[in-house]
CSV table of C-alpha atoms and ligand atoms in Angstrom, one decimal:
chain,number,residue,atom,x,y,z
A,907,MET,CA,0.0,0.0,0.0
A,908,ALA,CA,1.7,3.2,-1.2
A,909,ILE,CA,1.7,6.2,1.0
A,910,PRO,CA,0.8,9.3,-1.1
A,911,THR,CA,3.4,12.0,-1.3
A,912,ARG,CA,3.3,14.5,1.5
A,913,ARG,CA,2.9,18.1,0.5
A,914,ILE,CA,5.1,20.8,1.9
A,915,LEU,CA,4.7,24.5,1.4
A,916,VAL,CA,8.1,26.3,1.4
A,917,VAL,CA,7.7,30.0,2.0
A,918,GLU,CA,11.0,31.9,1.5
A,919,ASP,CA,11.7,35.1,-0.4
A,920,GLU,CA,15.4,34.4,-0.9
A,921,LYS,CA,15.5,32.5,-4.1
A,922,ALA,CA,18.7,30.5,-3.3
A,923,ILE,CA,17.4,29.2,0.0
A,924,ARG,CA,13.9,28.5,-1.4
A,925,GLU,CA,15.4,26.5,-4.2
A,926,ALA,CA,17.9,24.6,-2.1
A,927,VAL,CA,15.3,23.7,0.6
A,928,GLY,CA,12.9,22.7,-2.2
A,929,ALA,CA,15.5,20.5,-3.9
A,930,TYR,CA,16.4,18.7,-0.7
A,931,LEU,CA,12.8,18.0,0.3
A,932,GLU,CA,12.0,16.8,-3.3
A,933,LYS,CA,15.0,14.5,-3.1
A,934,GLU,CA,13.5,13.0,0.0
A,935,GLY,CA,10.3,12.3,-1.9
A,936,TYR,CA,8.2,15.2,-0.7
A,937,TRP,CA,6.0,17.3,-3.0
A,938,VAL,CA,7.1,20.9,-2.7
A,939,THR,CA,5.1,24.0,-3.4
A,940,PRO,CA,7.3,27.2,-3.3
A,941,ALA,CA,6.0,30.6,-2.3
A,942,GLU,CA,8.1,33.7,-2.5
A,943,ASP,CA,6.0,36.0,-0.3
A,944,GLY,CA,3.4,35.9,2.5
A,945,ALA,CA,0.5,36.7,0.2
A,946,ILE,CA,1.3,33.9,-2.2
A,947,ALA,CA,1.8,31.6,0.8
A,948,LEU,CA,-1.7,32.3,2.2
A,949,ASP,CA,-3.2,31.9,-1.3
A,950,GLU,CA,-1.6,28.5,-1.8
A,951,PHE,CA,-2.5,27.5,1.8
A,952,ASP,CA,-6.2,28.3,1.0
A,953,LYS,CA,-6.2,26.3,-2.2
A,954,HIS,CA,-4.5,23.1,-1.1
A,955,LYS,CA,-4.1,20.8,1.9
A,956,PHE,CA,-0.5,20.8,3.1
A,957,ASP,CA,1.1,18.3,5.5
A,958,LEU,CA,3.7,20.8,6.7
A,959,VAL,CA,4.8,24.4,6.2
A,960,VAL,CA,8.4,25.7,6.2
A,961,LEU,CA,8.0,29.4,6.8
A,962,ASP,CA,10.5,32.2,6.7
A,963,LEU,CA,10.0,34.9,9.3
A,964,MET,CA,11.1,38.0,7.3
A,965,LEU,CA,8.9,38.1,4.2
A,966,PRO,CA,7.7,40.7,1.7
A,967,LYS,CA,4.0,41.7,1.6
A,968,ILE,CA,2.8,39.8,4.7
A,969,PRO,CA,5.4,39.0,7.4
A,970,GLY,CA,6.0,35.5,8.6
A,971,GLU,CA,4.4,36.1,12.0
A,972,GLU,CA,1.1,37.1,10.4
A,973,VAL,CA,1.2,34.2,7.9
A,974,CYS,CA,1.8,31.9,10.9
A,975,ARG,CA,-1.1,33.3,12.9
A,976,ALA,CA,-3.4,33.2,9.8
A,977,MET,CA,-2.6,29.6,9.2
A,978,ARG,CA,-3.1,28.8,12.9
A,979,ASN,CA,-6.5,30.3,12.8
A,980,THR,CA,-7.7,27.6,10.6
A,981,SER,CA,-5.3,24.7,10.9
A,982,ASP,CA,-3.0,22.7,13.1
A,983,VAL,CA,-0.6,22.0,10.2
A,984,PRO,CA,3.0,21.5,11.5
A,985,ILE,CA,5.0,24.7,10.9
A,986,ILE,CA,8.8,25.0,10.9
A,987,MET,CA,9.9,28.6,11.2
A,988,LEU,CA,13.1,29.9,9.6
A,989,THR,CA,14.8,33.0,10.8
A,990,ALA,CA,18.1,34.8,10.6
A,991,LYS,CA,20.1,35.1,13.8
A,992,GLY,CA,18.8,38.0,16.0
A,993,GLU,CA,15.4,38.3,14.3
A,994,LEU,CA,13.8,36.8,17.3
A,995,GLU,CA,15.2,36.7,20.8
A,996,ASP,CA,15.0,33.0,21.3
A,997,ARG,CA,13.4,29.8,20.3
A,998,VAL,CA,10.5,30.2,22.8
A,999,THR,CA,9.5,33.4,21.1
A,1000,GLY,CA,9.3,31.6,17.8
A,1001,LEU,CA,7.2,28.8,19.2
A,1002,GLU,CA,4.9,31.4,20.8
A,1003,LEU,CA,4.0,32.6,17.3
A,1004,GLY,CA,2.4,29.2,16.9
A,1005,ALA,CA,5.2,27.4,15.1
A,1006,ASP,CA,6.1,23.8,16.0
A,1007,ASP,CA,9.7,24.1,15.4
A,1008,TYR,CA,12.4,26.7,14.7
A,1009,LEU,CA,15.6,26.8,12.7
A,1010,VAL,CA,18.1,29.7,12.7
A,1011,LYS,CA,19.9,30.5,9.5
A,1012,PRO,CA,22.3,29.4,8.3
A,1013,PHE,CA,21.1,25.8,8.8
A,1014,SER,CA,22.1,22.6,7.1
A,1015,PRO,CA,19.5,21.2,4.7
A,1016,ARG,CA,20.1,17.8,6.4
A,1017,GLU,CA,19.0,19.4,9.7
A,1018,LEU,CA,15.9,20.8,8.1
A,1019,VAL,CA,15.0,17.4,6.5
A,1020,ALA,CA,15.5,15.7,9.9
A,1021,ARG,CA,13.1,18.2,11.6
A,1022,VAL,CA,10.6,17.8,8.8
A,1023,ARG,CA,10.6,14.0,9.2
A,1024,ALA,CA,10.3,14.3,13.0
A,1025,LEU,CA,7.3,16.6,12.7
A,1026,LEU,CA,5.5,14.6,10.1
A,1027,ARG,CA,6.1,11.5,12.3
A,1028,ARG,CA,4.6,13.2,15.3
A,1029,ALA,CA,1.6,14.4,13.3
A,1030,ASN,CA,1.1,10.8,12.2
A,1031,VAL,CA,1.2,9.1,15.5
A,1032,GLY,CA,-1.7,10.6,17.4
A,1033,ASP,CA,-5.0,12.2,16.8
A,1034,GLU,CA,-4.1,15.2,18.9
A,1035,PRO,CA,-3.6,18.6,17.2
A,1036,GLN,CA,0.1,19.2,17.1
A,1037,ARG,CA,0.1,22.5,19.0
A,1038,GLU,CA,3.1,23.2,21.2
A,1039,HIS,CA,1.4,25.9,23.2
A,1040,LEU,CA,-2.1,25.8,24.7
A,1041,ASP,CA,-3.4,29.1,26.1
A,1042,PHE,CA,-6.5,29.4,28.2
A,1043,GLY,CA,-6.4,32.9,29.7
A,1044,ASP,CA,-4.3,32.5,32.8
A,1045,LEU,CA,-3.4,28.9,32.2
A,1046,ALA,CA,-0.7,28.2,29.6
A,1047,ILE,CA,0.7,24.8,28.7
A,1048,ASP,CA,4.1,24.4,27.0
A,1049,VAL,CA,4.1,20.9,25.5
A,1050,ALA,CA,7.8,20.8,24.6
A,1051,SER,CA,9.1,21.6,28.1
A,1052,HIS,CA,6.3,19.8,29.9
A,1053,LYS,CA,5.5,22.8,31.9
A,1054,ALA,CA,2.3,24.5,32.8
A,1055,PHE,CA,1.9,28.1,34.0
A,1056,LEU,CA,-0.9,29.7,36.0
A,1057,ALA,CA,-0.8,33.5,35.8
A,1058,GLY,CA,2.8,33.3,34.8
A,1059,GLN,CA,3.8,31.1,37.7
A,1060,GLU,CA,5.1,27.6,36.9
A,1061,LEU,CA,2.9,24.9,38.3
A,1062,ASP,CA,4.7,22.1,40.2
A,1063,LEU,CA,3.3,19.1,38.5
A,1064,THR,CA,4.4,15.5,38.4
A,1065,ALA,CA,4.8,13.9,35.0
A,1066,SER,CA,1.5,12.1,35.3
A,1067,GLU,CA,-0.3,15.2,36.5
A,1068,PHE,CA,1.0,17.1,33.5
A,1069,LYS,CA,0.0,14.4,31.1
A,1070,LEU,CA,-3.5,14.3,32.6
A,1071,LEU,CA,-3.8,18.1,32.2
A,1072,LEU,CA,-2.5,18.1,28.7
A,1073,THR,CA,-4.8,15.2,27.7
A,1074,LEU,CA,-7.9,17.0,28.9
A,1075,ALA,CA,-6.8,20.4,27.6
A,1076,ARG,CA,-6.2,19.2,24.1
A,1077,TYR,CA,-9.9,18.8,23.5
A,1078,PRO,CA,-11.8,21.2,25.7
A,1079,GLY,CA,-15.3,19.9,26.2
A,1080,ARG,CA,-14.5,16.3,25.3
A,1081,VAL,CA,-15.5,13.6,27.8
A,1082,TYR,CA,-12.9,10.9,28.4
A,1083,SER,CA,-13.6,7.6,30.0
A,1084,ARG,CA,-11.5,6.5,33.0
A,1085,MET,CA,-10.2,3.8,30.9
A,1086,GLU,CA,-9.1,6.2,28.2
A,1087,LEU,CA,-7.3,8.4,30.8
A,1088,VAL,CA,-5.6,5.4,32.4
A,1089,GLU,CA,-4.3,4.4,29.0
A,1090,LYS,CA,-3.3,7.9,27.9
A,1091,VAL,CA,-1.9,9.1,31.1
A,1092,LEU,CA,-0.4,5.9,32.6
A,1093,GLY,CA,0.4,4.3,29.3
A,1094,TYR,CA,-1.1,0.9,30.0
A,1095,ASP,CA,-0.8,-1.2,26.9
A,1096,PHE,CA,-3.3,-4.0,27.0
A,1097,GLU,CA,-2.8,-7.2,25.1
A,1098,GLY,CA,-4.3,-7.4,21.7
A,1099,TYR,CA,-4.6,-3.6,21.4
A,1100,GLU,CA,-2.9,-3.4,18.0
A,1101,ARG,CA,-4.8,-6.3,16.6
A,1102,THR,CA,-8.0,-4.6,17.8
A,1103,ILE,CA,-7.2,-1.4,16.0
A,1104,ASP,CA,-6.2,-3.3,12.9
A,1105,SER,CA,-9.6,-5.1,12.7
A,1106,HIS,CA,-11.4,-1.8,13.2
A,1107,VAL,CA,-9.5,-0.3,10.3
A,1108,LYS,CA,-10.2,-3.3,8.2
A,1109,ASN,CA,-13.9,-3.1,9.0
A,1110,LEU,CA,-14.0,0.7,8.3
A,1111,ARG,CA,-12.1,0.3,5.0
A,1112,ALA,CA,-14.6,-2.4,3.9
A,1113,LYS,CA,-17.3,0.2,4.4
A,1114,LEU,CA,-15.4,3.3,3.1
A,1115,GLU,CA,-13.2,2.2,0.3
A,1116,ASP,CA,-14.0,1.2,-3.2
A,1117,ASP,CA,-11.1,-1.3,-3.0
A,1118,PRO,CA,-10.1,-2.0,0.6
A,1119,LYS,CA,-6.8,-3.3,-0.7
A,1120,GLU,CA,-6.0,0.0,-2.4
A,1121,PRO,CA,-7.4,2.5,0.2
A,1122,THR,CA,-7.9,6.2,-0.8
A,1123,PHE,CA,-8.9,7.5,2.7
A,1124,ILE,CA,-7.2,5.5,5.4
A,1125,TYR,CA,-3.5,4.8,4.7
A,1126,THR,CA,-1.3,2.4,6.6
A,1127,VAL,CA,1.9,4.1,7.8
A,1128,HIS,CA,4.3,1.2,8.1
A,1129,GLY,CA,5.8,0.7,11.5
A,1130,VAL,CA,3.6,3.5,12.9
A,1131,GLY,CA,-0.1,3.1,12.3
A,1132,TYR,CA,-2.7,4.8,10.2
A,1133,ARG,CA,-3.3,8.1,8.5
A,1134,PHE,CA,-6.5,9.7,7.1
A,1135,GLU,CA,-6.2,11.7,4.0
A,1136,PRO,CA,-9.1,12.6,1.7
A,1137,PRO,CA,-8.6,12.1,-2.1
A,1138,ILE,CA,-7.2,15.2,-3.8
A,1139,ASP,CA,-10.4,15.6,-5.9
A,1140,ALA,CA,-12.4,16.0,-2.7
A,1141,GLU,CA,-10.7,19.3,-1.7
B,420,CA,CA1,13.4,36.4,4.3
């Protein structure tokens, strides 16, 4: 079962960097759409579904911060931000803009490809939106550092308490069963779990797909699990 090519939007006004990044990602098998300014980027983003965005901070027409915020208003797509040294004070500031990861120029293309792979893998694994920061007024949760803050003061949480908070906060309003929380927070792995998921997918494919052996909605990600992706025509 072939995994369809992942689409990456590369937003960078410097032609040399845009082309180098695009060439490296294409060599890795990704489908790259280049955009040379913020306006083109948002236009492309409206028109297509992307699996990941590489976004330069300093852009003509619409700055990277605004592009990032605009994308975040409608999407949890993984975003890697590019910036020159000194454009932002530190990594945390970059992540506060809503980006998932952050690279300071000059970076090696190999490093970028590694970050892209890692983010796509994370986005594949769970069904949680891949937000690194959750903000609820006074309460802020920083996923990367496993810290939560109340009115700016760091909360002293155990690892399990943090996980419980994060699990619940990911989907405000969603009701979790005790069993789900035990599993998500304590990580109990009950026997037969994988086989159970596999048979659910098999049953769902039988109902959903024209040819369950060549699925066009639910794809197997080898060694990881499953991924949903609507056919391109359906966009
Ligand atoms: Ca730039």
